[in-house]
Short mmCIF file of C-alpha atoms and ligand atoms in Angstrom, two decimals:
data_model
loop_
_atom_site.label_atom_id
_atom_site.label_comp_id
_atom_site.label_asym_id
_atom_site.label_seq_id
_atom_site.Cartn_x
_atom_site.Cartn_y
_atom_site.Cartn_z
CA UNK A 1 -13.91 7.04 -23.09
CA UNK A 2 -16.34 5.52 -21.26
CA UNK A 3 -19.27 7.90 -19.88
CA UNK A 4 -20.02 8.45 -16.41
CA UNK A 5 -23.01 10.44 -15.11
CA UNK A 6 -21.43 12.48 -12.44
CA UNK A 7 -23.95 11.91 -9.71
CA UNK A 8 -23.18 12.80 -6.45
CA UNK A 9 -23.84 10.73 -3.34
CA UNK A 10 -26.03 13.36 -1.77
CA UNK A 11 -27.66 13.77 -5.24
CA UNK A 12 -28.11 9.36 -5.28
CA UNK A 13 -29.43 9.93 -2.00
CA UNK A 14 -31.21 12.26 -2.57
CA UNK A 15 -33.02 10.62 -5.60
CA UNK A 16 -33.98 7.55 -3.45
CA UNK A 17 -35.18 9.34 -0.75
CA UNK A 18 -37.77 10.74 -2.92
CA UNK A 19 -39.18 7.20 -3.76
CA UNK A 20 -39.72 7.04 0.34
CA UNK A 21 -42.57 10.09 0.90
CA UNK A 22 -42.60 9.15 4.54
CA UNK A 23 -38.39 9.50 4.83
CA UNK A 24 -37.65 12.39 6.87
CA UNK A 25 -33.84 12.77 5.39
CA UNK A 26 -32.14 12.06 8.59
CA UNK A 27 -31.07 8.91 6.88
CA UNK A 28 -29.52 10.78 4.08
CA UNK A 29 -27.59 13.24 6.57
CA UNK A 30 -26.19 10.12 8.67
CA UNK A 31 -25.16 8.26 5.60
CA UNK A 32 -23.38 11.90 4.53
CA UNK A 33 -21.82 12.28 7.90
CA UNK A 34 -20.74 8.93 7.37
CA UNK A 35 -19.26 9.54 4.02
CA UNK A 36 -17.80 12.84 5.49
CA UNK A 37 -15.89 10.63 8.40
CA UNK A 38 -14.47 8.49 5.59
CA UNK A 39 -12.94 11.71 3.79
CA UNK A 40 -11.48 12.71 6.97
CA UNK A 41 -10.21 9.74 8.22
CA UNK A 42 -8.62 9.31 4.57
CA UNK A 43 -6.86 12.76 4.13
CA UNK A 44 -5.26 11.73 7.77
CA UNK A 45 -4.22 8.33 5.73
CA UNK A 46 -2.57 9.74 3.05
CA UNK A 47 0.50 11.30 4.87
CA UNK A 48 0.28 9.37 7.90
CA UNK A 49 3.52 7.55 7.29
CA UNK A 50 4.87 11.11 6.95
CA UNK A 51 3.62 12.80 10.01
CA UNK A 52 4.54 10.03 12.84
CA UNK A 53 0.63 9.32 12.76
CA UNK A 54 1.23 5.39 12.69
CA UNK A 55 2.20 3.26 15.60
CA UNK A 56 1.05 2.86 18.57
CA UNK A 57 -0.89 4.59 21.32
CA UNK A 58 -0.70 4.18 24.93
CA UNK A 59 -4.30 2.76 25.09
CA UNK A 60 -5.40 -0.89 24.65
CA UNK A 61 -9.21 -2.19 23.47
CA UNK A 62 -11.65 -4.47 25.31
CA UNK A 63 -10.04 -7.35 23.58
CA UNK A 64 -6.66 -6.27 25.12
CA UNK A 65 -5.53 -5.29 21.51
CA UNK A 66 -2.80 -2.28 21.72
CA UNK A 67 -4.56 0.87 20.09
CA UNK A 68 -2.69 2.00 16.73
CA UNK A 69 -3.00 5.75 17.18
CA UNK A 70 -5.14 5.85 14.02
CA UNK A 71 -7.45 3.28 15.36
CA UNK A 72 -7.94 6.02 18.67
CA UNK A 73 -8.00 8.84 15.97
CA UNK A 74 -10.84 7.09 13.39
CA UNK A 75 -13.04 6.80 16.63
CA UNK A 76 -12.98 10.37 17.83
CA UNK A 77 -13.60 11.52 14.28
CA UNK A 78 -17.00 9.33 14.33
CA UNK A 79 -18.10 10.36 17.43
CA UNK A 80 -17.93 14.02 16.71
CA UNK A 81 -19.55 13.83 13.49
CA UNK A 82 -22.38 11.36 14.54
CA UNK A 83 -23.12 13.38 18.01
CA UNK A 84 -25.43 16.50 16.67
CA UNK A 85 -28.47 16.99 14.87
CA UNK A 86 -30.11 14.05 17.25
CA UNK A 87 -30.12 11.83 14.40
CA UNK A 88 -28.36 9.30 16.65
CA UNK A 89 -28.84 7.75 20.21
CA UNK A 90 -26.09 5.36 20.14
CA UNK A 91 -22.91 4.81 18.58
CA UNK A 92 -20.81 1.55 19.15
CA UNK A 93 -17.48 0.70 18.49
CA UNK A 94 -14.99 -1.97 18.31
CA UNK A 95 -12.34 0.70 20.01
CA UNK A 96 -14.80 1.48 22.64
CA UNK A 97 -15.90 -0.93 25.97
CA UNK A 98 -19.34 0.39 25.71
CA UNK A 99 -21.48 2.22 23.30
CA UNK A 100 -21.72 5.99 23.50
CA UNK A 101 -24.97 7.27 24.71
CA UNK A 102 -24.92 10.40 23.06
CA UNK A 103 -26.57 13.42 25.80
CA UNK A 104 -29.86 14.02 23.17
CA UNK A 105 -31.21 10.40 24.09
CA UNK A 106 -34.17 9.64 23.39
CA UNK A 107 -34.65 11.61 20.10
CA UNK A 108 -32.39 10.28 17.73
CA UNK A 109 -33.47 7.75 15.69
CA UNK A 110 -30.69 5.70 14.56
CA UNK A 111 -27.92 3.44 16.31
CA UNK A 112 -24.63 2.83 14.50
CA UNK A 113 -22.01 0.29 14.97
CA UNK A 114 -18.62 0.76 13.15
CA UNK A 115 -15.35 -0.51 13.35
CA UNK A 116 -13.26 2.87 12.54
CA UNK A 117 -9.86 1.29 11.11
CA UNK A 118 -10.48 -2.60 9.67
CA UNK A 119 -6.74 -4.14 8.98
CA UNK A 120 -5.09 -2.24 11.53
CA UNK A 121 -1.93 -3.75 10.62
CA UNK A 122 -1.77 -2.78 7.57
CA UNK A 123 -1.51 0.91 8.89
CA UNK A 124 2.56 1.21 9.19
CA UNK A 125 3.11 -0.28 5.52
CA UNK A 126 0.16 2.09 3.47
CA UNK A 127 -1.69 -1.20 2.84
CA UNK A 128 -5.43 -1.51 2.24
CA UNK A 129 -7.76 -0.07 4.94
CA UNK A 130 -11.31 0.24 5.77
CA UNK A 131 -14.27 1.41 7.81
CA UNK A 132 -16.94 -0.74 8.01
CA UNK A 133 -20.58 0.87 9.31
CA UNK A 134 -24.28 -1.03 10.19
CA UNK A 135 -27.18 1.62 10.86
CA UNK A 136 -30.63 0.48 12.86
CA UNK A 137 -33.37 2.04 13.86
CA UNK A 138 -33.56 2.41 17.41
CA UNK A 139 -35.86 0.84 19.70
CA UNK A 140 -37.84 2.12 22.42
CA UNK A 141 -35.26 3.82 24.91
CA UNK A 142 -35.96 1.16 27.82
CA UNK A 143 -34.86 -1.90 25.65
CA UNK A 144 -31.59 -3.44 26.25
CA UNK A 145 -28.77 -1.63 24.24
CA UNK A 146 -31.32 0.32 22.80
CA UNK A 147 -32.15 -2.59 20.01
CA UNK A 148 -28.30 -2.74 19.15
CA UNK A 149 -28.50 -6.40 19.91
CA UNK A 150 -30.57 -7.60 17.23
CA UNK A 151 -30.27 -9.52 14.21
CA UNK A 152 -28.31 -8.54 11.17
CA UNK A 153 -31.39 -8.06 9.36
CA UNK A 154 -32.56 -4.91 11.57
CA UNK A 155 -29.49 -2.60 9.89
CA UNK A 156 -31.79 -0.35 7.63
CA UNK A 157 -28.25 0.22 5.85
CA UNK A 158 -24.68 -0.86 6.04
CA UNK A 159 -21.61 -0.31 4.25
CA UNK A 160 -17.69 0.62 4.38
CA UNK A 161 -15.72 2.99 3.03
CA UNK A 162 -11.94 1.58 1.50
CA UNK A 163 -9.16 3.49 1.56
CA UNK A 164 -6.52 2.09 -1.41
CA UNK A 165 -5.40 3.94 -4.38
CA UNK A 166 -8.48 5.00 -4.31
CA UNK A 167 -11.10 6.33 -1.74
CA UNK A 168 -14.65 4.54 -2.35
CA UNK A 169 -17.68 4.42 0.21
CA UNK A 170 -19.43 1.48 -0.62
CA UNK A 171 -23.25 2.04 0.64
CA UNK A 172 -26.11 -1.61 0.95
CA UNK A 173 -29.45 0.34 1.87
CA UNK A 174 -33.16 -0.66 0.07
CA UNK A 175 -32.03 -3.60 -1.58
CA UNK A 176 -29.25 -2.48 -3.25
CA UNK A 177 -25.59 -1.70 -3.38
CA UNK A 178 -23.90 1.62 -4.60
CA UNK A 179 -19.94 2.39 -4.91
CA UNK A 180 -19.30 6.11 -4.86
CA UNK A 181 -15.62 7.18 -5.50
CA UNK A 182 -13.66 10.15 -3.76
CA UNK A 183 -12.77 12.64 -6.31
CA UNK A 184 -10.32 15.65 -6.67
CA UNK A 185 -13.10 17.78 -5.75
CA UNK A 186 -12.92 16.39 -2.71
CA UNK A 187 -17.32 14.77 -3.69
CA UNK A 188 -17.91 11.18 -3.57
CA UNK A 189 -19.10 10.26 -6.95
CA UNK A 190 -21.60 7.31 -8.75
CA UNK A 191 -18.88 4.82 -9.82
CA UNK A 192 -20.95 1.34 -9.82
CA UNK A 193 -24.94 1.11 -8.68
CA UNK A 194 -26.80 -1.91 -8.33
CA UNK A 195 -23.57 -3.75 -7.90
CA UNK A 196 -24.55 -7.91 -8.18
CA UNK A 197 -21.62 -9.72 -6.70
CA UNK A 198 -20.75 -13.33 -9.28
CA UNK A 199 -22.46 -16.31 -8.56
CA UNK A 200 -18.89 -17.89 -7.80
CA UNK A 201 -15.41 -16.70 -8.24
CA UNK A 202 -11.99 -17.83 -8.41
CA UNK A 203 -10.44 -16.07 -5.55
CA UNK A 204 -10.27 -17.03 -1.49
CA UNK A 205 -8.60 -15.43 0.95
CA UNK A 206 -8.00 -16.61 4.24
CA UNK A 207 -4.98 -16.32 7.04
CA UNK A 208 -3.90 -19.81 6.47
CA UNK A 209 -1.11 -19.92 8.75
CA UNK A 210 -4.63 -20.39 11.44
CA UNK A 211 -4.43 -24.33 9.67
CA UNK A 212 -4.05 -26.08 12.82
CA UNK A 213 -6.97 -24.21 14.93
CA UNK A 214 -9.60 -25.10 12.25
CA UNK A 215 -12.11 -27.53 12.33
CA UNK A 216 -12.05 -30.74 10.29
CA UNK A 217 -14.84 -29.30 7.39
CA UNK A 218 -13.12 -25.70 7.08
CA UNK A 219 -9.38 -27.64 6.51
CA UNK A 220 -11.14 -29.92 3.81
CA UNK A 221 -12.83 -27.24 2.23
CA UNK A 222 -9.74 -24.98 1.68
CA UNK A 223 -8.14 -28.17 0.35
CA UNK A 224 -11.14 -28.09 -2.18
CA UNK A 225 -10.65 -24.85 -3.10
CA UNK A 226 -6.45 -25.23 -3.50
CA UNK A 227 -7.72 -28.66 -5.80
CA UNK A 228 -7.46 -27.91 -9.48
CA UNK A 229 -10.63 -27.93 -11.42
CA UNK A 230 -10.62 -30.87 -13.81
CA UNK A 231 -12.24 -29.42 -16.30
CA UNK A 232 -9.87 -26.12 -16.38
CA UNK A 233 -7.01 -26.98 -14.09
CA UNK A 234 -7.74 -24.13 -12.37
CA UNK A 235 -7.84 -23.72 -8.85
CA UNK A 236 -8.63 -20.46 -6.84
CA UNK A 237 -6.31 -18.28 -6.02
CA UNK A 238 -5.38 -17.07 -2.99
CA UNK A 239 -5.84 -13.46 -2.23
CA UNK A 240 -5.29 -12.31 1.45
CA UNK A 241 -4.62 -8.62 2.32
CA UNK A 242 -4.89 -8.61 5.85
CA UNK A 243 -7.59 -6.00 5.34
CA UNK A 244 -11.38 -7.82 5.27
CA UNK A 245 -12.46 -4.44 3.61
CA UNK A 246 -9.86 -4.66 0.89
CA UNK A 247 -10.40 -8.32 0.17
CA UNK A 248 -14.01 -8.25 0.21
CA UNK A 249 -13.97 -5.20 -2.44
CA UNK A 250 -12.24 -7.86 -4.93
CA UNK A 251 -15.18 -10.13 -4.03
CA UNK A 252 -17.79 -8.00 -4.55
CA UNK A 253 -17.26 -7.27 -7.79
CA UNK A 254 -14.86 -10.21 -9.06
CA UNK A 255 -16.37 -13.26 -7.12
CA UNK A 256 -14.68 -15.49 -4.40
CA UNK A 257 -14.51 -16.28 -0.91
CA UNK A 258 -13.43 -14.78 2.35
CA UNK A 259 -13.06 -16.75 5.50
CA UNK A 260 -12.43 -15.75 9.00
CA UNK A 261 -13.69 -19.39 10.63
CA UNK A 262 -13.88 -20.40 14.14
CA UNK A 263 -10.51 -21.45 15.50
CA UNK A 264 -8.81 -23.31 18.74
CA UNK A 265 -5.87 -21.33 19.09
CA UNK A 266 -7.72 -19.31 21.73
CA UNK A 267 -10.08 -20.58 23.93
CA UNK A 268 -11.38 -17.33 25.20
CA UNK A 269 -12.56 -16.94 21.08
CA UNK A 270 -13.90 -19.85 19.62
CA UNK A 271 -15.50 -17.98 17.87
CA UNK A 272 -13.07 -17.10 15.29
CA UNK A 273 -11.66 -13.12 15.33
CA UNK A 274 -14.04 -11.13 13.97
CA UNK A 275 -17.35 -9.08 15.98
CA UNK A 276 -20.60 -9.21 14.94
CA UNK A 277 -21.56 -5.79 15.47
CA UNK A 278 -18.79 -4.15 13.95
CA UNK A 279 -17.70 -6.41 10.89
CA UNK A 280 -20.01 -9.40 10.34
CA UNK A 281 -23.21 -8.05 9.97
CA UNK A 282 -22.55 -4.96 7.89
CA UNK A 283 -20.75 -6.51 4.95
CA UNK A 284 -23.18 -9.32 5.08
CA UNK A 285 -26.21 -7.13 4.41
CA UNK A 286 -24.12 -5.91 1.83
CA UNK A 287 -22.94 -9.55 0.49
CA UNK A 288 -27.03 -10.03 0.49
CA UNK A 289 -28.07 -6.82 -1.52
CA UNK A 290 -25.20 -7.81 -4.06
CA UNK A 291 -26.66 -11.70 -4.50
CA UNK A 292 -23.95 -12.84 -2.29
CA UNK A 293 -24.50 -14.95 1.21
CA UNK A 294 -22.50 -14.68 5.07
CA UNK A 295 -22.26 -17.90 6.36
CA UNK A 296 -21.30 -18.93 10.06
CA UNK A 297 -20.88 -22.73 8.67
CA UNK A 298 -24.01 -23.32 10.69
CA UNK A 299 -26.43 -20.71 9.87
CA UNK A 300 -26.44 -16.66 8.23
CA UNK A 301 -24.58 -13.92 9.91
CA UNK A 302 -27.67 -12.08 9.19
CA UNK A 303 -29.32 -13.96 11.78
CA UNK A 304 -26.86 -14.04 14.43
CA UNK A 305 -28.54 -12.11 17.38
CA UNK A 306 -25.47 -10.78 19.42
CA UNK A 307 -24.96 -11.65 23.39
CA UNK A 308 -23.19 -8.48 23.92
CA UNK A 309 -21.62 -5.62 21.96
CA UNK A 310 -18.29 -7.49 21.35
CA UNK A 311 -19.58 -10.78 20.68
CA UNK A 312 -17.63 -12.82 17.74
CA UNK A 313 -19.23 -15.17 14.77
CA UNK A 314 -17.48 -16.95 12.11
CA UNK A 315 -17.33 -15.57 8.82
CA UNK A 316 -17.61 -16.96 5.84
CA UNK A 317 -18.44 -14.55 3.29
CA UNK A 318 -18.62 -14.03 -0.85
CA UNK A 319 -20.00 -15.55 -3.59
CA UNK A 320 -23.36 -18.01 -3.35
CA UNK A 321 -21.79 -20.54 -4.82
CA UNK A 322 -18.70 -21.18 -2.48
CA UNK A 323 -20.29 -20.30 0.57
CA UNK A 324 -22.76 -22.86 0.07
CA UNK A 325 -19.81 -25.03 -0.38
CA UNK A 326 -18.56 -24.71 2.65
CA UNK A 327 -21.99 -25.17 4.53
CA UNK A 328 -21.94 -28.46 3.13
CA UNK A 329 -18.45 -29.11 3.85
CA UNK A 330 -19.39 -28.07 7.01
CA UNK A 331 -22.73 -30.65 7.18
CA UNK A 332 -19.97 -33.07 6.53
CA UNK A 333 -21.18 -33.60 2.89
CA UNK A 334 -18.32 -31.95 0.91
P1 FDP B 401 -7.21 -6.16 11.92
O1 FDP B 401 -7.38 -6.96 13.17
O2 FDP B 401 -5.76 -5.94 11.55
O3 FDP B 401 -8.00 -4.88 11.95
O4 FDP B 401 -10.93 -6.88 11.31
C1 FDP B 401 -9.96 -7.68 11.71
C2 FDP B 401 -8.87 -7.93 10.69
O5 FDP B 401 -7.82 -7.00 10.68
C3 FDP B 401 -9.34 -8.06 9.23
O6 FDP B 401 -9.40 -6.84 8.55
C4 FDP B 401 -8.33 -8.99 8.63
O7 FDP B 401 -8.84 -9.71 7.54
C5 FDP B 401 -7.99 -9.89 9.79
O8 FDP B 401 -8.37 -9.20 10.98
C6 FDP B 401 -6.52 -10.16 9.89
O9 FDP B 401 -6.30 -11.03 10.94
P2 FDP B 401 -5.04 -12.02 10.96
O10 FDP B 401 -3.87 -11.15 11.26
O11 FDP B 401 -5.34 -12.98 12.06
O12 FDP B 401 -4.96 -12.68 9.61
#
């Protein structure tokens, strides 16, 4: 049997807090409140489809998307763990028109975006879900938002947990990428660290019944990746789980390629589906720390300074190799 060190995540955190003598630990008590959301949130999973807890609430979001009653749940649960302590000034949510200013303003240090359920739609059939978290420092309190709009590369961590057969939080911060896995004991446990994503992999998923909205250079390049290798007669396979969370897990650690691109089907979102804030920037830090890249087709997600809160970017997201693919099928040299 295959050792594991049973290393806790406050114990991990801990540990690389102490190579910071100037950290205070508030970082290490959001990430745990964090972590603590994610356990909540995924005991509320488990018998959902039990309880009556799927389906839909009355409510809709700023994107005129009806509210799954978990989506409305998730949200609460984050704002009452991240509202005391003054570790944070600002929380901001996909579910939510604008960001919480929470009443302590002014001392806490942090802002956090999060999108509370990722793969909503998944929720009535116990399919993959996700919450997906980007932490910055905050900026002087009469900035705009704060410093919430900045680039990608301001999140001093980012992450998500997954809820599947398994609960994991999955944690980007100094560099590096950790996995920590929800045990019986109700702890999140040291399953991977250091996590390096493959150079290139042999899986994509995209929703590619959105054919006709893309752009010339996306449509060739999923043709490229459908085209058999000669060498192997492989081509990639196609692995879509309406969850980003759940297919980006298989790409972190098995290689491959996830693409939300920009689309026509609605002009009020050329932008393709998915917000910066909330989705694109966090698991690109994370695609970074792992030797991965996030690619808009014209430039890094990391550097993709929001307009507002719910602004949108294409997302192209995985291993090195294919997402430099696509930048050049995208340059119109593929
Ligand atoms: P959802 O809206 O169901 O929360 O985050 C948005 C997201 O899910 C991703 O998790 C998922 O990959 C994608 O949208 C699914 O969108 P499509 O239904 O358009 O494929």
């Amino acid at each position: 049997m295959k050792h594991v060190d049973q290393v806790t995540l406050t114990e991990y955190l801990l540990e690389r807090q102490r190579a910071h003598p100037e950290a205070t630990g508030e970082l290490t008590e959001l990430l745990n409140r964090i972590a603590l959301c994610g356990k909540i949130i995924a005991r509320k999973l488990r018998r959902s489809t039990l309880t009556g807890d799927t389906g839909y609430a009355a409510t809709s979001n700023v994107y005129g998307e009806k509210q799954e009653k978990l989506d409305v749940f998730a949200n609460e649960v984050f704002l009452r763990h991240l509202r005391y302590g003054g570790i944070v000034s600002i929380a901001a949510s996909e579910e939510m028109d604008e960001p919480k200013m929470f009443e302590h303003d002014g001392t806490g240090h942090y802002t956090v975006s999060f999108d509370p359920i990722d793969g909503s739609s998944n929720l009535d059939v116990n399919g993959t879900l996700g919450t997906i978290f980007g932490i910055r420092r905050r900026k002087g309190a009469g900035e705009r938002d704060h410093g919430l709009l900045t680039s990608g590369r301001d999140q001093i961590a980012a992450g998500y947990l997954l809820y599947g057969p398994a609960t994991e939080i999955v944690i980007a911060a100094g560099g590096r990428v950790a996995i920590f896995t929800l045990d019986d004991a109700g702890e999140f446990f040291l399953s991977k660290d250091g996590v390096k994503m493959p150079v290139s992999g042999k899986a994509y998923a995209v929703n590619e019944g959105n054919q006709a909205f893309w752009k010339d250079g996306t449509r060739r390049y999923v043709e490229w990746l459908k085209t058999p290798d000669p060498k192997t007669r492989k081509a990639h396979a196609t692995r879509y789980s309406a969850s980003l969370v759940g297919d980006f897990h298989r790409i972190l650690q098995q290689g491959g390629v996830y693409l939300y691109p920009e689309d026509s089907s609605d002009p009020k979102r050329p932008d393709g589906k998915l917000r910066v804030l909330y989705e694109c920037h966090p698991l690109a830090l994370v695609a970074e720390f792992a030797g991965g890249r996030a690619s808009t087709g014209a430039g890094e997600v990391l550097d993709v300074v929001p307009g507002d809160n719910h602004a949108h970017c294409p997302l192209v997201i995985g291993s090195k190799d294919e997402v430099d693919r696509y930048d050049a099928f995208m340059a119109g040299k593929g």
